[in-house]
Amino acid sequence: MEWLSAENVVAVGTAVLGIVASGVMVWYERRVPRRKRIGYRVQMDNPIGDDVRSGRANRRLGLFDEVPGMSDATLVLLRIENDGSQSIADNDYTGRELHGLTAVFTDRTIRGVSVTQPVGTDHLMDHFTPAAGLGYDGNTLRIPRVPLNRGDHFKLLVLLSGGDVGCPIRLIGGIRDGEVHPNRSATPDDKAPLFSRASRLITIMLTVCVVTLAAIVVVRDDTPPPIGCAHGTLTVTGSTAFAPVVEEVAKKYERDCEGATVVVDPHGSTAGVRELEATGLASTKGSPAVVALSDGPKPSDMPRLRENRIAMSVFAIVVNDGIRLKNLTTADVRRLYRGEITNWRQLGGPNLAVHLVSRDANSGTRQVFQRRVLKRGEIANSSVDCVHKDDPTAPVIRCELDSTDQVLTQVAELPGAIGYSELTLASGAKGLHTVELDGHPPSVDAIEHGTSDYPYREIEYAYTYGQPPADSLASSFLTYLSRGNGQDVIRTHGHIPCWTPEGLKLCA
């Protein structure tokens, strides 16, 4: 019978297994929070003096026998790691105390602690201070609220006395929307397994079924399915904040669609849409092969431009690391950008003059900032180099730069500087940090799940001049960007795709 063909049997089996596996995974994700996780494991628990009870003696370190109360000294190496799928901030720790986690060494007394961290994470050491909650008493070690990026870890080398090697060691604490859990012991720098044995088995079974089905299809039909590709050259201009997304999507499209060339030339949202308008007016062949990305809607005097809603972008206010403030009210920000606050002391910060580092008038990031946060325009430019005041009558130094990267570099290097940027670019920059607005952090997750009123956000639009033909490169690329493989790239760069269930509500 036709319906009992090999590909049909494999396809039905794969579908059934996929449905069952999906149900199991949904149940597992609901029962076991895996988004934010801190794991811990004991990588060493050894005696270092003459330990009679264990029947072993280490003569090289027998000097501990001469120290009162240290004849049964032990060394414990405790590794603490972020093995979840999201970064953990200092405000993700849920305890009411100053510190974030507590390590308890049963039946032993802590004599000293040393902190180590892997290469490239020296910034973590700034958090291990008594002022941040680091300390110990008896068998209890208090560990500060250390922010950990995904995959980051640090180690605590603890000198103890009393008790036996192998006495229970527990890490206590809470993580918002997550958990603290023990990991299985492994060699010192092995990572804990990400998937359980059941998950690996299901994955292997699904892979075997899919590979088998693919092999049958390839053998029986050599004709590849069409993917809606178009040929030619397309220029994408406009937003510099969204440019990293478009550049990556353009490379993927060119790999998937041989014969297509996508040129990304960002120089500001306003400049981009005006260039598109001018190109369209000059064209005699209908809609030109140009797409303009804009942080927010186009000006009202361009009725021929047709909008496509691509993503919800989140922006952030950034300040130099010398300014220890973590939160500003929108009223504070408006006073800063009206020139009413000239020194950070007026807001409880350090004795540093305020330097406003802004984008030029073509910037969509600036227009969103003015529209969503300031509710008005910024004051006049008063400096070319952001350091010296060219206008002596200006209340503060304010300069304008051409790109987001330039703003982030200037804010990081200039004491007292404040600026604004797309969130993902700001989060990865050194020498500066983002600030909350009215107590709301710039969080994509919180906005996507409807739990935050953070104001500095905007829809990312893609504009074409009129309606491009359905078989054109512009139409094909926009579909690829908004509804195809581009959605994964959009999310990877910290934006919310408009064509997801959550994105449809936010972009409406």
Coordinates of C-alpha atoms in Angstrom, one line a residue:
M1 CA 0.0 0.0 0.0
E2 CA 1.2 3.5 -0.9
W3 CA 0.8 4.9 2.6
L4 CA 3.0 2.2 4.0
S5 CA 6.1 3.5 2.1
A6 CA 9.4 3.8 3.9
E7 CA 9.4 7.6 4.0
N8 CA 5.8 7.7 5.3
V9 CA 6.6 5.3 8.1
V10 CA 9.7 7.2 9.1
A11 CA 7.9 10.5 8.8
V12 CA 4.9 9.4 11.0
G13 CA 7.3 7.8 13.6
T14 CA 9.4 11.0 13.7
A15 CA 6.3 13.2 14.1
V16 CA 4.9 11.0 17.0
L17 CA 8.3 10.9 18.7
G18 CA 8.6 14.6 18.3
I19 CA 5.2 15.3 19.8
V20 CA 6.0 13.0 22.8
A21 CA 9.4 14.5 23.2
S22 CA 8.0 18.1 23.0
G23 CA 5.4 17.2 25.7
V24 CA 8.1 15.8 27.9
M25 CA 10.3 18.8 27.4
V26 CA 7.4 21.2 28.1
W27 CA 6.7 19.3 31.3
Y28 CA 10.3 19.3 32.3
E29 CA 10.8 23.0 31.6
R30 CA 7.7 23.8 33.8
R31 CA 8.9 21.6 36.6
V32 CA 12.6 22.5 36.6
P33 CA 13.6 26.1 36.1
R34 CA 16.7 26.1 33.9
R35 CA 16.9 29.7 32.7
K36 CA 18.9 31.0 35.6
R37 CA 21.0 28.5 37.5
I38 CA 24.0 28.6 39.8
G39 CA 25.7 25.2 40.3
Y40 CA 28.4 24.3 42.8
R41 CA 30.7 21.4 43.3
V42 CA 33.5 20.4 45.6
Q43 CA 36.6 19.9 43.5
M44 CA 39.0 19.1 46.3
D45 CA 38.6 18.1 50.0
N46 CA 42.0 17.0 51.3
P47 CA 43.8 16.8 54.7
I48 CA 47.0 18.9 54.9
G49 CA 48.3 17.9 58.4
D50 CA 48.8 14.6 60.2
D51 CA 45.2 13.3 59.9
V52 CA 45.1 10.3 62.2
R53 CA 41.5 9.6 61.6
S54 CA 41.9 9.2 57.9
G55 CA 45.0 7.0 58.4
R56 CA 47.1 9.2 56.1
A57 CA 49.9 11.6 56.9
N58 CA 51.4 14.4 54.8
R59 CA 54.8 15.1 56.2
R60 CA 55.5 17.9 53.8
L61 CA 52.8 20.0 55.5
G62 CA 53.2 18.6 58.9
L63 CA 54.0 22.1 60.2
F64 CA 50.2 22.5 60.8
D65 CA 50.7 20.1 63.7
E66 CA 52.5 22.8 65.6
V67 CA 49.7 25.4 65.2
P68 CA 47.0 25.1 67.9
G69 CA 43.8 23.5 66.7
M70 CA 45.2 22.9 63.2
S71 CA 46.4 19.3 63.4
D72 CA 43.3 18.2 61.5
A73 CA 43.4 21.0 59.0
T74 CA 41.8 20.5 55.6
L75 CA 41.7 22.3 52.3
V76 CA 38.4 22.5 50.3
L77 CA 38.2 23.9 46.7
L78 CA 34.6 25.0 46.0
R79 CA 33.7 25.9 42.4
I80 CA 30.6 28.1 41.8
E81 CA 29.4 28.5 38.2
N82 CA 26.6 29.9 36.1
D83 CA 25.5 26.8 34.2
G84 CA 22.1 28.2 33.2
S85 CA 21.1 29.8 29.9
Q86 CA 21.0 33.4 31.1
S87 CA 23.3 35.8 32.8
I88 CA 22.9 36.5 36.5
A89 CA 22.9 40.1 37.8
D90 CA 23.6 41.2 41.4
N91 CA 19.9 41.9 41.8
D92 CA 18.9 38.4 40.8
Y93 CA 19.9 37.1 44.3
T94 CA 16.8 37.0 46.4
G95 CA 18.1 37.0 49.9
R96 CA 17.5 40.0 52.2
E97 CA 21.0 40.0 53.5
L98 CA 23.9 42.0 51.9
H99 CA 25.5 38.9 50.6
G100 CA 24.0 36.6 48.0
L101 CA 25.0 33.0 48.9
T102 CA 26.0 31.1 52.0
A103 CA 28.3 28.1 52.1
V104 CA 28.0 25.8 55.2
F105 CA 30.9 23.4 56.1
T106 CA 29.3 20.9 58.5
D107 CA 31.3 20.1 61.7
R108 CA 34.3 22.3 60.5
T109 CA 35.6 25.8 61.3
I110 CA 36.7 28.2 58.6
R111 CA 40.2 29.6 59.1
G112 CA 40.8 31.4 55.9
V113 CA 39.5 31.9 52.3
S114 CA 41.1 32.7 49.0
V115 CA 39.3 33.6 45.8
T116 CA 40.4 32.6 42.3
Q117 CA 38.9 33.2 38.9
P118 CA 39.7 32.2 35.3
V119 CA 41.6 34.4 32.9
G120 CA 39.5 37.2 31.4
T121 CA 37.2 37.6 34.4
D122 CA 39.4 39.8 36.6
H123 CA 36.4 42.2 37.1
L124 CA 34.8 39.6 39.3
M125 CA 37.4 40.3 42.0
D126 CA 35.9 43.8 42.6
H127 CA 32.9 42.1 44.2
F128 CA 34.9 40.1 46.8
T129 CA 35.2 42.7 49.5
P130 CA 33.8 42.9 53.1
A131 CA 31.7 45.9 52.0
A132 CA 30.0 43.6 49.5
G133 CA 29.3 41.0 52.1
L134 CA 32.3 38.7 52.0
G135 CA 33.1 37.1 55.4
Y136 CA 33.0 34.0 57.5
D137 CA 32.1 32.9 61.0
G138 CA 32.4 29.4 62.4
N139 CA 31.4 27.0 59.7
T140 CA 29.6 29.6 57.6
L141 CA 31.0 31.5 54.6
R142 CA 29.2 34.5 53.2
I143 CA 29.6 35.0 49.5
P144 CA 28.8 38.4 47.8
R145 CA 26.2 39.0 45.1
V146 CA 28.6 38.3 42.2
P147 CA 27.2 38.9 38.7
L148 CA 28.0 36.0 36.4
N149 CA 27.7 35.8 32.6
R150 CA 26.6 32.5 31.2
G151 CA 29.4 30.0 31.6
D152 CA 31.4 32.2 34.1
H153 CA 32.7 30.7 37.3
F154 CA 34.9 31.4 40.3
K155 CA 36.6 29.2 42.9
L156 CA 36.9 29.5 46.7
L157 CA 39.9 27.8 48.4
V158 CA 38.9 27.4 52.0
L159 CA 41.2 26.4 54.9
L160 CA 39.3 24.6 57.7
S161 CA 39.9 22.8 60.9
G162 CA 37.9 20.2 62.9
G163 CA 35.6 17.6 61.4
D164 CA 36.5 15.0 58.8
V165 CA 37.3 15.1 55.1
G166 CA 34.1 14.5 53.3
C167 CA 31.8 16.2 55.8
P168 CA 28.7 17.7 54.0
I169 CA 29.2 21.0 52.2
R170 CA 26.1 23.0 51.2
L171 CA 25.5 26.2 49.2
I172 CA 22.4 28.1 50.3
G173 CA 20.7 30.9 48.5
G174 CA 18.0 31.9 46.0
I175 CA 18.0 33.1 42.4
R176 CA 15.0 35.0 40.9
D177 CA 13.4 32.7 38.3
G178 CA 16.0 30.1 38.9
E179 CA 17.8 27.9 41.4
V180 CA 21.0 27.0 43.2
H181 CA 21.9 23.4 42.9
P182 CA 24.8 20.9 43.4
N183 CA 26.5 19.6 40.3
R184 CA 28.1 16.2 40.0
S185 CA 31.8 16.1 40.8
A186 CA 34.1 16.2 37.7
T187 CA 37.7 16.9 36.9
P188 CA 38.7 20.4 38.0
D189 CA 37.7 22.4 35.0
D190 CA 35.1 20.1 33.3
K191 CA 31.8 21.8 32.7
A192 CA 28.7 20.2 34.2
P193 CA 26.6 18.3 31.6
L194 CA 23.9 20.5 30.0
F195 CA 21.5 17.8 29.1
S196 CA 20.3 14.8 31.2
R197 CA 20.6 11.2 30.0
A198 CA 17.0 11.2 29.0
S199 CA 17.4 14.3 26.9
R200 CA 20.4 13.0 25.2
L201 CA 18.6 9.7 24.4
I202 CA 15.6 11.5 22.9
T203 CA 17.9 13.8 20.9
I204 CA 19.8 10.8 19.5
M205 CA 16.5 9.0 18.6
L206 CA 15.1 12.1 16.8
T207 CA 18.4 12.7 15.0
V208 CA 18.4 9.1 13.7
C209 CA 14.8 9.4 12.5
V210 CA 15.4 12.7 10.8
V211 CA 18.7 11.6 9.1
T212 CA 17.0 8.4 7.9
L213 CA 14.1 10.4 6.5
A214 CA 16.4 12.9 4.8
A215 CA 18.4 10.1 3.3
I216 CA 15.3 8.5 1.8
V217 CA 14.1 11.9 0.4
V218 CA 17.6 12.7 -1.1
V219 CA 17.8 9.3 -2.8
R220 CA 14.3 9.5 -4.3
D221 CA 14.3 13.1 -5.3
D222 CA 17.4 15.1 -6.3
T223 CA 15.5 18.3 -6.9
P224 CA 16.0 20.8 -3.9
P225 CA 12.9 22.6 -2.7
P226 CA 12.6 26.3 -3.6
I227 CA 13.3 28.7 -0.7
G228 CA 12.1 32.0 -2.3
C229 CA 15.5 33.4 -3.2
A230 CA 16.0 36.3 -5.5
H231 CA 19.0 37.5 -7.5
G232 CA 20.6 40.9 -7.9
T233 CA 22.0 43.6 -5.6
L234 CA 20.1 45.2 -2.6
T235 CA 21.3 48.2 -0.5
V236 CA 20.2 48.3 3.1
T237 CA 20.8 51.7 4.8
G238 CA 19.6 53.6 7.9
S239 CA 20.0 52.6 11.6
T240 CA 23.5 52.1 13.0
A241 CA 22.0 50.5 16.2
F242 CA 20.3 47.7 14.1
A243 CA 23.2 47.4 11.7
P244 CA 24.9 44.4 13.4
V245 CA 21.6 42.4 12.9
V246 CA 21.3 43.3 9.3
E247 CA 24.9 42.6 8.5
E248 CA 24.7 39.0 9.9
V249 CA 21.3 38.4 8.2
A250 CA 22.8 39.7 4.9
K251 CA 25.6 37.2 5.1
K252 CA 23.2 34.3 5.8
Y253 CA 21.0 35.3 2.9
E254 CA 23.9 35.5 0.5
R255 CA 25.0 32.0 1.6
D256 CA 21.5 30.6 1.2
C257 CA 20.7 32.4 -2.1
E258 CA 23.5 32.2 -4.6
G259 CA 23.6 35.2 -6.9
A260 CA 22.3 37.7 -4.4
T261 CA 24.4 40.6 -3.0
V262 CA 23.2 42.6 0.0
V263 CA 25.2 45.8 0.7
V264 CA 24.7 47.2 4.3
D265 CA 25.5 50.9 4.5
P266 CA 24.2 52.4 7.8
H267 CA 24.5 56.1 8.6
G268 CA 21.5 56.9 10.8
S269 CA 17.8 56.3 10.7
T270 CA 16.7 59.8 9.4
A271 CA 19.5 60.0 6.8
G272 CA 18.5 56.5 5.6
V273 CA 14.8 57.1 5.1
R274 CA 15.5 60.4 3.3
E275 CA 18.0 58.7 1.1
L276 CA 15.4 56.1 0.2
E277 CA 12.8 58.8 -0.5
A278 CA 15.2 60.7 -2.8
T279 CA 16.2 57.4 -4.6
G280 CA 12.6 56.5 -5.1
L281 CA 11.7 59.9 -6.5
A282 CA 14.6 59.8 -9.0
S283 CA 13.8 56.2 -10.1
T284 CA 11.9 55.6 -13.3
K285 CA 11.6 51.8 -12.8
G286 CA 9.3 51.6 -9.8
S287 CA 10.4 50.6 -6.3
P288 CA 14.3 50.8 -6.1
A289 CA 16.4 48.0 -4.6
V290 CA 16.9 49.9 -1.4
V291 CA 15.6 49.2 2.2
A292 CA 16.0 51.8 5.0
L293 CA 16.0 50.6 8.6
S294 CA 14.7 53.2 11.2
D295 CA 14.6 53.2 15.0
G296 CA 11.0 54.3 15.2
P297 CA 8.5 55.6 12.5
K298 CA 9.4 57.7 9.5
P299 CA 8.7 61.5 9.3
S300 CA 5.1 62.3 8.3
D301 CA 6.1 64.0 5.1
M302 CA 7.1 60.8 3.3
P303 CA 3.8 59.1 2.3
R304 CA 5.3 57.0 -0.4
L305 CA 7.4 55.0 2.0
R306 CA 5.9 51.6 3.0
E307 CA 6.6 50.3 6.5
N308 CA 7.5 46.8 7.7
R309 CA 7.7 46.2 11.4
I310 CA 10.7 44.0 12.1
A311 CA 11.6 44.0 15.8
M312 CA 11.2 45.7 19.2
S313 CA 14.6 47.2 20.2
V314 CA 15.6 48.1 23.7
F315 CA 18.0 51.0 24.4
A316 CA 19.9 52.0 27.5
I317 CA 21.3 55.0 29.2
V318 CA 25.0 54.5 29.9
V319 CA 27.4 56.2 32.3
N320 CA 31.1 56.1 32.9
D321 CA 32.1 53.5 35.5
G322 CA 33.5 56.3 37.7
I323 CA 29.8 57.2 38.3
R324 CA 28.6 54.6 40.8
L325 CA 24.9 55.4 40.3
K326 CA 22.8 52.4 39.3
N327 CA 19.4 54.1 38.9
L328 CA 18.1 57.4 37.6
T329 CA 14.6 58.8 37.6
T330 CA 13.2 60.1 34.3
A331 CA 13.0 63.5 36.0
D332 CA 16.8 63.3 36.8
V333 CA 17.5 62.4 33.1
R334 CA 15.5 65.3 31.9
R335 CA 17.2 67.8 34.2
L336 CA 20.6 66.4 33.0
Y337 CA 19.7 67.0 29.4
R338 CA 18.3 70.4 30.1
G339 CA 21.6 71.4 31.6
E340 CA 20.2 71.9 35.1
I341 CA 22.5 69.4 36.7
T342 CA 26.2 70.3 36.1
N343 CA 27.9 68.0 38.6
W344 CA 27.1 64.5 39.6
R345 CA 27.2 65.5 43.3
Q346 CA 23.8 67.0 42.8
L347 CA 22.4 63.4 42.3
G348 CA 24.5 61.8 45.1
G349 CA 27.3 60.8 42.8
P350 CA 31.0 61.7 42.7
N351 CA 32.4 65.2 42.3
L352 CA 32.6 65.1 38.5
A353 CA 31.4 67.6 35.9
V354 CA 28.6 66.3 33.7
H355 CA 29.5 65.5 30.0
L356 CA 26.6 64.8 27.7
V357 CA 27.7 62.5 24.9
S358 CA 24.9 62.5 22.3
R359 CA 24.2 61.2 18.7
D360 CA 23.8 63.5 15.7
A361 CA 20.4 64.7 14.5
N362 CA 20.2 61.8 11.9
S363 CA 20.2 59.2 14.7
G364 CA 17.1 57.1 15.4
T365 CA 18.5 56.2 18.8
R366 CA 18.6 59.9 19.7
Q367 CA 15.0 60.4 18.4
V368 CA 13.7 57.5 20.4
F369 CA 15.5 58.9 23.5
Q370 CA 13.9 62.3 23.0
R371 CA 10.5 60.9 22.2
R372 CA 10.3 58.2 24.9
V373 CA 12.4 59.6 27.8
L374 CA 13.0 63.4 27.4
K375 CA 9.6 64.2 25.9
R376 CA 11.5 67.1 24.1
G377 CA 14.7 67.8 22.2
E378 CA 18.2 68.0 23.6
I379 CA 20.0 71.3 24.4
A380 CA 22.4 72.8 21.9
N381 CA 25.8 71.3 21.1
S382 CA 28.6 73.0 23.0
S383 CA 31.7 70.9 22.3
V384 CA 33.4 69.4 19.3
D385 CA 35.7 67.0 21.2
C386 CA 33.4 66.3 24.2
V387 CA 36.1 67.5 26.6
H388 CA 36.4 71.3 26.1
K389 CA 33.4 73.7 26.2
D390 CA 33.4 75.7 22.9
D391 CA 30.4 77.8 24.0
P392 CA 31.2 79.5 27.4
T393 CA 27.6 80.4 28.0
A394 CA 26.5 76.7 27.8
P395 CA 25.5 75.2 31.2
V396 CA 27.2 71.8 30.5
I397 CA 29.5 70.3 27.9
R398 CA 27.5 68.4 25.2
C399 CA 28.9 66.9 22.0
E400 CA 27.4 64.9 19.1
L401 CA 28.9 61.8 17.5
D402 CA 28.1 59.9 14.3
S403 CA 27.6 56.3 15.6
T404 CA 26.7 54.2 18.6
D405 CA 30.3 52.8 18.8
Q406 CA 31.7 56.3 19.0
V407 CA 29.3 57.2 21.9
L408 CA 30.2 54.0 23.9
T409 CA 34.0 54.6 23.4
Q410 CA 33.7 58.3 24.5
V411 CA 31.6 57.5 27.6
A412 CA 34.0 54.7 28.7
E413 CA 37.0 57.0 28.4
L414 CA 35.6 60.3 29.7
P415 CA 35.1 60.7 33.5
G416 CA 31.6 62.1 34.2
A417 CA 30.2 61.1 30.8
I418 CA 26.6 60.0 30.1
G419 CA 25.2 58.8 26.8
Y420 CA 22.7 56.3 25.3
S421 CA 23.0 53.3 23.1
E422 CA 21.3 50.1 21.8
L423 CA 21.2 47.7 24.8
T424 CA 23.2 44.8 23.5
L425 CA 26.1 46.9 22.3
A426 CA 26.1 48.8 25.7
S427 CA 26.0 45.5 27.7
G428 CA 29.2 44.3 26.0
A429 CA 31.1 47.5 26.4
K430 CA 33.8 48.0 29.1
G431 CA 34.5 51.1 31.2
L432 CA 30.8 52.0 31.5
H433 CA 27.5 50.5 32.8
T434 CA 23.8 50.9 32.1
V435 CA 21.4 52.4 34.6
E436 CA 17.8 51.7 35.5
L437 CA 15.1 54.2 34.8
D438 CA 12.6 54.7 37.7
G439 CA 13.7 51.4 39.1
H440 CA 13.1 49.4 35.8
P441 CA 16.2 47.7 34.4
P442 CA 16.8 47.7 30.6
S443 CA 15.7 44.0 30.3
V444 CA 14.6 42.4 27.1
D445 CA 13.1 39.4 29.0
A446 CA 11.0 41.6 31.3
I447 CA 9.7 43.7 28.4
E448 CA 8.9 40.6 26.3
H449 CA 6.9 39.0 29.2
G450 CA 5.1 42.2 30.0
T451 CA 6.5 42.7 33.5
S452 CA 8.4 46.0 32.9
D453 CA 7.4 49.5 32.1
Y454 CA 10.9 50.4 31.0
P455 CA 10.3 53.4 28.6
Y456 CA 13.4 53.5 26.4
R457 CA 12.4 51.1 23.7
E458 CA 11.0 51.4 20.2
I459 CA 9.9 49.4 17.1
E460 CA 12.5 48.8 14.4
Y461 CA 11.0 49.6 11.0
A462 CA 12.2 48.6 7.5
Y463 CA 11.0 50.9 4.8
T464 CA 10.7 50.5 1.0
Y465 CA 9.7 53.0 -1.6
G466 CA 6.2 51.8 -2.4
Q467 CA 5.4 48.1 -2.7
P468 CA 8.3 46.1 -4.2
P469 CA 7.4 43.3 -6.6
A470 CA 6.8 39.9 -4.8
D471 CA 9.7 38.3 -6.8
S472 CA 12.1 41.2 -6.1
L473 CA 15.2 40.9 -3.9
A474 CA 13.9 43.6 -1.5
S475 CA 10.7 41.6 -0.9
S476 CA 12.5 38.3 -0.5
F477 CA 15.1 39.8 1.9
L478 CA 12.5 41.4 4.1
T479 CA 10.6 38.2 4.4
Y480 CA 13.8 36.4 5.3
L481 CA 14.7 39.0 7.9
S482 CA 11.3 39.3 9.6
R483 CA 9.8 35.8 9.3
G484 CA 12.6 33.5 8.2
N485 CA 16.0 32.7 9.5
G486 CA 16.5 36.3 10.4
Q487 CA 14.3 35.9 13.5
D488 CA 17.0 33.8 15.2
V489 CA 19.6 36.5 14.4
I490 CA 17.3 39.3 15.7
R491 CA 16.8 37.4 19.0
T492 CA 20.5 36.6 19.3
H493 CA 21.4 40.3 19.2
G494 CA 19.0 41.1 22.0
H495 CA 15.9 42.3 20.1
I496 CA 12.4 40.9 20.1
P497 CA 11.1 39.7 16.6
C498 CA 7.8 41.3 15.7
W499 CA 6.5 38.1 14.1
T500 CA 6.5 36.0 17.3
P501 CA 3.4 35.7 19.5
E502 CA 5.0 38.1 22.1
G503 CA 6.4 40.4 19.4
L504 CA 3.0 40.8 17.7
K505 CA 1.6 42.3 20.8
L506 CA 4.6 44.6 21.5
C507 CA 4.8 45.7 17.8
A508 CA 1.1 46.3 17.3

